[in-house]
mmCIF file of C-alpha atoms in Angstrom:
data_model
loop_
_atom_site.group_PDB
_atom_site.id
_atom_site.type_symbol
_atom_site.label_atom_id
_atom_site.label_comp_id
_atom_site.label_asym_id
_atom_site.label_seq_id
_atom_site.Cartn_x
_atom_site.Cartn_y
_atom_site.Cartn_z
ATOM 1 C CA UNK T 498 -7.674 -10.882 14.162
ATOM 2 C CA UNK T 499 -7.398 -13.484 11.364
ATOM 3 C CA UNK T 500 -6.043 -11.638 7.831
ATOM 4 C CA UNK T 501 -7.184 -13.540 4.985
ATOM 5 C CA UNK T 502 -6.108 -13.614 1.196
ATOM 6 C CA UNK T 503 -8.131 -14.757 -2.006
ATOM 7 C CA UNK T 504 -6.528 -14.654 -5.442
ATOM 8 C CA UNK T 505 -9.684 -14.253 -8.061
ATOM 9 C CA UNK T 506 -9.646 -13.061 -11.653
ATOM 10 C CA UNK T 507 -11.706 -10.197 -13.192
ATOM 11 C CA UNK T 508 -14.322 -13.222 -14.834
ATOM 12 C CA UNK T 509 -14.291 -14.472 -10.671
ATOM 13 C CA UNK T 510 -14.903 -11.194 -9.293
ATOM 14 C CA UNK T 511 -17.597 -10.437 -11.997
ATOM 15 C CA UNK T 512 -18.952 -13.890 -11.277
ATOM 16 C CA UNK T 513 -18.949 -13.191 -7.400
ATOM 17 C CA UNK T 514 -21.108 -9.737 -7.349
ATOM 18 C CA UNK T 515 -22.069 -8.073 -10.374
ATOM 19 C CA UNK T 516 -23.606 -4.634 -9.227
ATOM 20 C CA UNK T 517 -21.302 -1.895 -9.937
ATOM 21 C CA UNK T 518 -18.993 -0.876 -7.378
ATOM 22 C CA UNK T 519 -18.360 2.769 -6.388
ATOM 23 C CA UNK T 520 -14.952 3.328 -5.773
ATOM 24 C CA UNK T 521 -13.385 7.261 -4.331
ATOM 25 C CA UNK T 522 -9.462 7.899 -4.897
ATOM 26 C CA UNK T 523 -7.683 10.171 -2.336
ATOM 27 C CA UNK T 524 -4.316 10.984 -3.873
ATOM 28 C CA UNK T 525 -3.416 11.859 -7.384
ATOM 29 C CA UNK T 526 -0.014 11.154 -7.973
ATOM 30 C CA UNK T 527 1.627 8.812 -10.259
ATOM 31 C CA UNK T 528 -0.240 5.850 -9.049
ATOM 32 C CA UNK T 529 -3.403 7.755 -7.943
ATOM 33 C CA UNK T 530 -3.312 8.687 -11.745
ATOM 34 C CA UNK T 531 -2.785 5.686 -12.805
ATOM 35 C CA UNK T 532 -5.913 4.072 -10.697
ATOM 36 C CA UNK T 533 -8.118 6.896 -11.819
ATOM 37 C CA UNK T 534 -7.397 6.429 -15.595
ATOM 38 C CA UNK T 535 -8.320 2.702 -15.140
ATOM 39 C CA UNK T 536 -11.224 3.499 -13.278
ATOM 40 C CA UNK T 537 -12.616 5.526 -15.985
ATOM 41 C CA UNK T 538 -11.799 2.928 -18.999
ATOM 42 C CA UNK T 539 -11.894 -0.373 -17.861
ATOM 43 C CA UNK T 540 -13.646 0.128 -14.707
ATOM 44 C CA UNK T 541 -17.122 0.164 -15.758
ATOM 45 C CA UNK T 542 -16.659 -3.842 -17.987
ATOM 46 C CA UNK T 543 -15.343 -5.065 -14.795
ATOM 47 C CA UNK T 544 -18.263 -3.385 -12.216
ATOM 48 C CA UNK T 545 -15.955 -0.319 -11.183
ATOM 49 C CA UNK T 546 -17.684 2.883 -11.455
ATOM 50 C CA UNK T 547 -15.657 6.100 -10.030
ATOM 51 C CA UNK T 548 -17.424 8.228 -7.255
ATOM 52 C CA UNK T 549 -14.739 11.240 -6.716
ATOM 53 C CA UNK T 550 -11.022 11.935 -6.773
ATOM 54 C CA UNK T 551 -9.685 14.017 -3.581
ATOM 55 C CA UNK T 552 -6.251 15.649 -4.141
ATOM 56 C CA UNK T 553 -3.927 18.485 -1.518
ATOM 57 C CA UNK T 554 -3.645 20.447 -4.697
ATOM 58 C CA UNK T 555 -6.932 20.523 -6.217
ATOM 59 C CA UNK T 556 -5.404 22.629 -9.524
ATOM 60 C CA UNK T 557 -3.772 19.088 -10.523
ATOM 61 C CA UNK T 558 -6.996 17.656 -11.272
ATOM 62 C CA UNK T 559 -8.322 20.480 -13.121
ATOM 63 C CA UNK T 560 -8.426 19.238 -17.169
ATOM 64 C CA UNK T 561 -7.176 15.724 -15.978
ATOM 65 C CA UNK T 562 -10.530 14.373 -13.998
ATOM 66 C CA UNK T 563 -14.438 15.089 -15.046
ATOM 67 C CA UNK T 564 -15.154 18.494 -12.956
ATOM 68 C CA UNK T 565 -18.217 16.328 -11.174
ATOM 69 C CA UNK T 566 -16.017 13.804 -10.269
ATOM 70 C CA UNK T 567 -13.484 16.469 -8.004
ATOM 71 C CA UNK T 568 -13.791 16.097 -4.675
ATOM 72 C CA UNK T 569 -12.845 19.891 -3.299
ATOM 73 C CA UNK T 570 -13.330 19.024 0.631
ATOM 74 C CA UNK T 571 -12.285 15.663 2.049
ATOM 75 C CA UNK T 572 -14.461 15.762 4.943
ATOM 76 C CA UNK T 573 -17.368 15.953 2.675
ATOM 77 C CA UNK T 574 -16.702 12.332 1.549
ATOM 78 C CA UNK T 575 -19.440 10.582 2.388
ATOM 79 C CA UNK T 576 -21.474 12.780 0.160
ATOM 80 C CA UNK T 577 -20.216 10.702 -2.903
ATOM 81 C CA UNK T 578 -21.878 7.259 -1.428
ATOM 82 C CA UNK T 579 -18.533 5.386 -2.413
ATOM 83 C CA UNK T 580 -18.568 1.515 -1.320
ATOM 84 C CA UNK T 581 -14.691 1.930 -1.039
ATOM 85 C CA UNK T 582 -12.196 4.960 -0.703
ATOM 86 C CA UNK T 583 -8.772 4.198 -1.483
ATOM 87 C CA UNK T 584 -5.874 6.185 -0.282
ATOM 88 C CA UNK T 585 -2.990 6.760 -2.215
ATOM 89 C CA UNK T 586 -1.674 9.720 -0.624
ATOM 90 C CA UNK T 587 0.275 10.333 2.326
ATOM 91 C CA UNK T 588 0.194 8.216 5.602
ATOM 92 C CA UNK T 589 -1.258 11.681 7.491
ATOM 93 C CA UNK T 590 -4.878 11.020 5.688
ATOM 94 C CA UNK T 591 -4.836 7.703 7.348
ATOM 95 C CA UNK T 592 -4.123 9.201 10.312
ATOM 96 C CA UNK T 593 -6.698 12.034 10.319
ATOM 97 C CA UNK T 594 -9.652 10.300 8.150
ATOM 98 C CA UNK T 595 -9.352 6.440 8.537
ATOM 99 C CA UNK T 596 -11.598 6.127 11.039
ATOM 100 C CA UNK T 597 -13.985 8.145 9.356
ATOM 101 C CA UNK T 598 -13.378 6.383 5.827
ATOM 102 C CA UNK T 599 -14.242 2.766 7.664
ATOM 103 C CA UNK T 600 -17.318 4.594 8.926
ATOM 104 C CA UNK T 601 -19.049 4.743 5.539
ATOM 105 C CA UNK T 602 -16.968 2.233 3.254
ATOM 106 C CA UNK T 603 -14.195 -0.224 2.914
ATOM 107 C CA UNK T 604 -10.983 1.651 3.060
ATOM 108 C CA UNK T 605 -8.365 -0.062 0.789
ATOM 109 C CA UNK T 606 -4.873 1.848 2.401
ATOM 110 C CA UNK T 607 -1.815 2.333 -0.113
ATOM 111 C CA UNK T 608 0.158 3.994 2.945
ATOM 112 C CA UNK T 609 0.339 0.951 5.161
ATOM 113 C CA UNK T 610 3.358 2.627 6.996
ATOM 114 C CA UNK T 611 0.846 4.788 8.848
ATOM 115 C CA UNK T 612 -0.165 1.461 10.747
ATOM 116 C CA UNK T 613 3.171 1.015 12.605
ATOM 117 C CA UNK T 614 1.978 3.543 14.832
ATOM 118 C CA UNK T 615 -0.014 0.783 17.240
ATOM 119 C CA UNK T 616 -2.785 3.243 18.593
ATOM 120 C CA UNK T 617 -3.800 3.998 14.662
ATOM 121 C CA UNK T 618 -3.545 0.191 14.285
ATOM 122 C CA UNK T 619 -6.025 -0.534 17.031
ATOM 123 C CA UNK T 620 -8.073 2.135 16.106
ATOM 124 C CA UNK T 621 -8.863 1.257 12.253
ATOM 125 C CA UNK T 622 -9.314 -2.417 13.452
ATOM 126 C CA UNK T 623 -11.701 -2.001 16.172
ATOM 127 C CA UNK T 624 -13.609 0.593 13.871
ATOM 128 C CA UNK T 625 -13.303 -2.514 10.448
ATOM 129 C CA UNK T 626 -15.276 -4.583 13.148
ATOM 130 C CA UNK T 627 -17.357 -2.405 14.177
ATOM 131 C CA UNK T 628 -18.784 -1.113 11.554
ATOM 132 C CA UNK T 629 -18.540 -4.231 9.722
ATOM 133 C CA UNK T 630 -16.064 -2.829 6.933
ATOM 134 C CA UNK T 631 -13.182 -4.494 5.387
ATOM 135 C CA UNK T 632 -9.949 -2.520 6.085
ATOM 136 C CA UNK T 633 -7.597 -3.772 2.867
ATOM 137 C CA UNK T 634 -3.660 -3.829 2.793
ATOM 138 C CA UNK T 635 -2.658 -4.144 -1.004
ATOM 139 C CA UNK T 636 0.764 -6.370 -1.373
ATOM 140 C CA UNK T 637 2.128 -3.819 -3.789
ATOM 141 C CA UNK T 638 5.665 -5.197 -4.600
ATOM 142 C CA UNK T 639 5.916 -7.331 -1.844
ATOM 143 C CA UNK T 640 6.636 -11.089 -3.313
ATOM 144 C CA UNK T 641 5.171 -13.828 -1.251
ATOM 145 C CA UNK T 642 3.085 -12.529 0.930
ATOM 146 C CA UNK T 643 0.163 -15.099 0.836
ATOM 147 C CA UNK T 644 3.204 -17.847 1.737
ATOM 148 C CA UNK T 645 4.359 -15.309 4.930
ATOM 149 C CA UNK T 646 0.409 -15.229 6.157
ATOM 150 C CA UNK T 647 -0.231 -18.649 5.876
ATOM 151 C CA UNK T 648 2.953 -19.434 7.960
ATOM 152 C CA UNK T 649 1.949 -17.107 10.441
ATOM 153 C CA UNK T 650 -1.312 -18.007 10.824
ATOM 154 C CA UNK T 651 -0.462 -21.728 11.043
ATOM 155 C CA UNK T 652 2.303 -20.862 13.711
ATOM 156 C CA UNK T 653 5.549 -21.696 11.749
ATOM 157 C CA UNK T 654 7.095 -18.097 10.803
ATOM 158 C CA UNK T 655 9.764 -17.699 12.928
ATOM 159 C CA UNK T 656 11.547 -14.504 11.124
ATOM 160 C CA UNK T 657 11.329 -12.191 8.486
ATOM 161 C CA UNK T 658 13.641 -9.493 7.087
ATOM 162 C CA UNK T 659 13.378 -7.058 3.816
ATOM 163 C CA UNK T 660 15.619 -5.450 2.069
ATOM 164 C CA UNK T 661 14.629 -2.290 -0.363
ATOM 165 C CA UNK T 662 17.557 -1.240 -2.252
ATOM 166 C CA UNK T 663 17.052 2.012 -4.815
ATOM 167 C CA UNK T 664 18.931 4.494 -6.107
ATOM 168 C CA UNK T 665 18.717 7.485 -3.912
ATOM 169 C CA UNK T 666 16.889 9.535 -5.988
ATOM 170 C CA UNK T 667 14.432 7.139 -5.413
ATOM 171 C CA UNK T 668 13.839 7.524 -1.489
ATOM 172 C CA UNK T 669 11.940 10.103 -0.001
ATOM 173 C CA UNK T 670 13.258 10.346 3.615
ATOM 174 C CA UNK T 671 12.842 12.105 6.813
ATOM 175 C CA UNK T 672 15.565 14.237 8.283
ATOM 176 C CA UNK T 673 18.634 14.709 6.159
ATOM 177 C CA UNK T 674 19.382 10.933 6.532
ATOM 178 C CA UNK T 675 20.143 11.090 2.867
ATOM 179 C CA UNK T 676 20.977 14.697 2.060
ATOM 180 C CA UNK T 677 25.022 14.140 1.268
ATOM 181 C CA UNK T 678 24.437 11.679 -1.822
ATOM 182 C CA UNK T 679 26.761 11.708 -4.373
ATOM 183 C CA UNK T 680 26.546 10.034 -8.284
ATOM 184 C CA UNK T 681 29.105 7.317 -8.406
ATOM 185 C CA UNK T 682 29.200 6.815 -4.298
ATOM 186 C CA UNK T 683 27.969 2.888 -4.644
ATOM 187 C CA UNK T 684 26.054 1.243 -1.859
ATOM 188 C CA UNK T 685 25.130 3.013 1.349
ATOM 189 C CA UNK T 686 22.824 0.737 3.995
ATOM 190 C CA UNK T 687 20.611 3.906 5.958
ATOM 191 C CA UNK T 688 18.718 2.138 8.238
ATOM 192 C CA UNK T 689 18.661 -1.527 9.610
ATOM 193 C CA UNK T 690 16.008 -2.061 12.486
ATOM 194 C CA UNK T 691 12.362 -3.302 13.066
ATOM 195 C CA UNK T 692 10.058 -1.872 10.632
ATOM 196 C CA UNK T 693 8.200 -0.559 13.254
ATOM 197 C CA UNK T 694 11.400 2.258 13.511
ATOM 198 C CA UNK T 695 11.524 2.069 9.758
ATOM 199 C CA UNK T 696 8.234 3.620 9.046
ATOM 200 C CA UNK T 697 8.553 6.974 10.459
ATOM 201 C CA UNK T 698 12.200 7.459 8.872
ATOM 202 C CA UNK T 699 10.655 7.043 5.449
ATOM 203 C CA UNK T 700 7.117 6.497 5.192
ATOM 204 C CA UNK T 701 6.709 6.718 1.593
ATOM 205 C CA UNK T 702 8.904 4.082 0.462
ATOM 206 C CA UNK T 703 8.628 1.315 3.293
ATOM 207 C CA UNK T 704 4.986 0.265 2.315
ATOM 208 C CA UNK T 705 6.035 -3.122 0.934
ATOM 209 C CA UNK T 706 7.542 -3.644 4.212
ATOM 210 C CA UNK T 707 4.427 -2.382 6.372
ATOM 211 C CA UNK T 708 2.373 -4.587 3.951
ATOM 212 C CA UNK T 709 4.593 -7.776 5.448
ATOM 213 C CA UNK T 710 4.380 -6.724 8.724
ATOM 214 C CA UNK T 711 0.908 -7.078 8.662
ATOM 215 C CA UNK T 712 0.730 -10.521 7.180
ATOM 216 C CA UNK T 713 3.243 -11.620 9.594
ATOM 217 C CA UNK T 714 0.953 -10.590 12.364
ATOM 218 C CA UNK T 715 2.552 -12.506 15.039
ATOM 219 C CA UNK T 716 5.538 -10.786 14.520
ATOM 220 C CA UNK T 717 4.454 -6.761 14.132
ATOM 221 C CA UNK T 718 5.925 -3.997 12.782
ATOM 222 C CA UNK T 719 8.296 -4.199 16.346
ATOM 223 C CA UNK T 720 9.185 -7.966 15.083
ATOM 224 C CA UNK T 721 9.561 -7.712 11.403
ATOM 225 C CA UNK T 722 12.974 -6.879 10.327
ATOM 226 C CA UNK T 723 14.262 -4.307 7.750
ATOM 227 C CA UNK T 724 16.787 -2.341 5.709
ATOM 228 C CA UNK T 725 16.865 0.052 2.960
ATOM 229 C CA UNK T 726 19.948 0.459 0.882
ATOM 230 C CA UNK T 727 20.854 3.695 -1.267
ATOM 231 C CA UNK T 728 22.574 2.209 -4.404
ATOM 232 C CA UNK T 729 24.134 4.486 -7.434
ATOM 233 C CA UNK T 730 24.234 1.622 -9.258
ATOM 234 C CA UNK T 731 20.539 1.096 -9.355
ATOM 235 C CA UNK T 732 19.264 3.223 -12.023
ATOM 236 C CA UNK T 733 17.051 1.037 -13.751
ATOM 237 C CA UNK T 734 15.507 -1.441 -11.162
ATOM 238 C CA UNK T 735 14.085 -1.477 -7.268
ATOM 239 C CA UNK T 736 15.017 -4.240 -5.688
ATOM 240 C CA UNK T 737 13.274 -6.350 -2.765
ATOM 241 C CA UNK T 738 14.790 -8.952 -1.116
ATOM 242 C CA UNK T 739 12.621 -11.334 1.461
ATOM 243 C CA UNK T 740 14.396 -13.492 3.984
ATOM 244 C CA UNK T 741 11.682 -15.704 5.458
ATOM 245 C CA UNK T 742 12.593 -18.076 8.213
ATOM 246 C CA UNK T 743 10.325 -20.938 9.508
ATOM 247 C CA UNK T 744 11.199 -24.209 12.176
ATOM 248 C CA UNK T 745 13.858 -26.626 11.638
ATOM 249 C CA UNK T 746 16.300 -24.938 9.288
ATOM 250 C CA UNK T 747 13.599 -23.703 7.117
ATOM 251 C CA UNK T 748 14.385 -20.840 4.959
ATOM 252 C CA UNK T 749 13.444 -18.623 1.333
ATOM 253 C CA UNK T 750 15.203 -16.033 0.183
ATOM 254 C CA UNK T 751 13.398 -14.050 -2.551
ATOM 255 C CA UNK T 752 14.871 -11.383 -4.841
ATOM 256 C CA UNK T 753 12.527 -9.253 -6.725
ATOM 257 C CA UNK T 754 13.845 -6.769 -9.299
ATOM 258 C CA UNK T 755 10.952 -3.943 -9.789
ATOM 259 C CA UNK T 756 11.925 -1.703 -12.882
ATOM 260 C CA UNK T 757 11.767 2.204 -12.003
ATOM 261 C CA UNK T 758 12.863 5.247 -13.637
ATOM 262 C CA UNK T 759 15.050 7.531 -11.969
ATOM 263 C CA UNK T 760 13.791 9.312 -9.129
ATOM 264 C CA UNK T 761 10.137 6.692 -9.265
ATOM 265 C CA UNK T 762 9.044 6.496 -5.378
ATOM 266 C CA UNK T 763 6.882 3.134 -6.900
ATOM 267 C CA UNK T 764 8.297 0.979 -9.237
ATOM 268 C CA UNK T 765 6.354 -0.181 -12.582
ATOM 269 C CA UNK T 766 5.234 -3.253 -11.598
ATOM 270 C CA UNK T 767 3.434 -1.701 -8.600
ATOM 271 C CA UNK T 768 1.096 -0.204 -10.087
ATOM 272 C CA UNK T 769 -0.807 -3.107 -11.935
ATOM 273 C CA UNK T 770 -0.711 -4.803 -8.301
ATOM 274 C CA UNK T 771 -2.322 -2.006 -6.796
ATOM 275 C CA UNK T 772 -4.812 -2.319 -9.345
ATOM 276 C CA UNK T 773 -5.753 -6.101 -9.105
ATOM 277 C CA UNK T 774 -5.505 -5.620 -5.477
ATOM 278 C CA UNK T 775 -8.518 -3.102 -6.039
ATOM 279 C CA UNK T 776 -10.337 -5.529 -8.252
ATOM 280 C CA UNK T 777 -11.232 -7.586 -5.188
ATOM 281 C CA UNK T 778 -11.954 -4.861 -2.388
ATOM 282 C CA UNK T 779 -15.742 -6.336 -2.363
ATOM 283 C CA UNK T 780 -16.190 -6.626 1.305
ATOM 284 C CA UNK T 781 -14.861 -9.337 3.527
ATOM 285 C CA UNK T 782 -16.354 -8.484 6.337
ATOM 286 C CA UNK T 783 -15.446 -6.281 9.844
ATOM 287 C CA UNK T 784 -11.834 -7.246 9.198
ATOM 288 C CA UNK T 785 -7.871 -6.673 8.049
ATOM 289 C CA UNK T 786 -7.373 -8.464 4.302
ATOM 290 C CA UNK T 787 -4.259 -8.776 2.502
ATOM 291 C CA UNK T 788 -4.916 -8.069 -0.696
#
């Protein structure tokens, strides 16, 4: 399955369909809050109108979001009539309601990580083209990722490795992989592997990578290559190296330094990707889009 990328602007995408959209948010954290708030300002000039926000603990919403815009049981989604759910939550509600999301809607997914589990993968595809729904990755901070698509869909991406280095307040791990950390310790690499092994070990801070993975399609989750790095020394900044390898010696290297507070799961820049990535979840069609 072919995973295409546009780049429009909010004049393009007003230009391209200008009934209002109705959009549902499933999470309400930091960047669930964030989407929310811009729904309800900006969203209406630009087409956006917001249908419901779903959270695990619905006492967070209370005083934040309009009382007829709460969503108290997730299964009762389709109620709302949204044109596209996004899910900022956990990887889990992917899991347990993807399928049913691409059902009524276009499902834009902010846990991509929950795809490395190839059943799940299958599943959500076969039920994008079924249905004829549009199943959207958002790049988030990942830097380049139009470039790593349109070498893999031409045949020329012969590699690709990230790096996500934070500092460890930053990670939100499985196990007690990171349990013994210590202020002052410096650099500690906790995993190296395929992303595909990646995901599970920390699912909510590999998403850039799982976004990659799926634009280098050829490769997987099994093929694409990854590390995270705990570093004291990062207090300010995430940072996101890209090693992209193509025929005949070809090679980028890209460094991208994403500024985060202490103990931020997403860095700031993130944010305003997720929300231009949103801007164009219009419908492609019954398939996987990297937005």
């Amino acid at each position: 399955m072919w995973i295409f990328l546009i780049l429009l602007s909010p004049a393009q995408i007003m230009d391209t369909d200008s009934s209002s959209l109705r959009v549902g948010v499933v999470g309400y954290g930091h960047l669930g809050q964030f989407l929310v708030d811009k729904l309800l300002k900006a969203g209406p000039g630009l087409g956006l109108v917001l249908g419901f926000v779903w959270n695990r603990n619905p006492d967070k919403l209370q005083g934040s979001v309009p009382a007829e815009l709460i969503l108290d049981d997730l299964s009762s989604f389709a109620n709302r009539r949204c044109d596209v759910i996004v899910e900022v939550c956990h990887p889990q509600i992917v899991r347990d309601f993807g399928h049913e999301f691409l059902s009524k809607s276009h499902l834009m997914v902010g846990s991509p990580s929950a795809l490395s589990d190839p059943d799940l993968n299958q599943k959500l595809r076969q039920a994008s083209l079924q249905h004829g729904r549009t199943l959207y990755i958002p790049s988030g901070a990942l830097w380049g990722g139009q470039d790593i698509q349109r070498m893999n869909n031409s045949g020329t991406l012969k590699a690709l490795f990230i790096r996500m280095s934070k500092h460890p307040s930053c990670f939100r791990l499985t196990g007690h992989v990171l349990g013994d950390w210590t202020e002052g310790e410096g650099r500690r690499v906790l995993f190296r592997g395929s992303v595909a092994d990646l995901c599970p070990l920390a699912p909510n801070n590999v998403n850039t990578m799982a976004a990659a993975a799926v634009a280098a399609g050829t490769l997987g989750f099994t093929g694409v290559q990854g590390e995270i790095v705990s570093d004291t020394a990062l207090r300010d900044f995430h940072v996101v190296e890209v090693e992209v390898t193509g025929p005949d010696g070809f090679s980028v290297h890209t460094v991208r330094r994403n500024p985060a507070k202490l103990g931020a799961v997403t860095g700031s820049a993130t944010y305003n990707s997720f929300w231009n990535s949103l801007l164009i979840c219009r419908g492609h069609g019954g398939t996987v889009y990297l937005c």
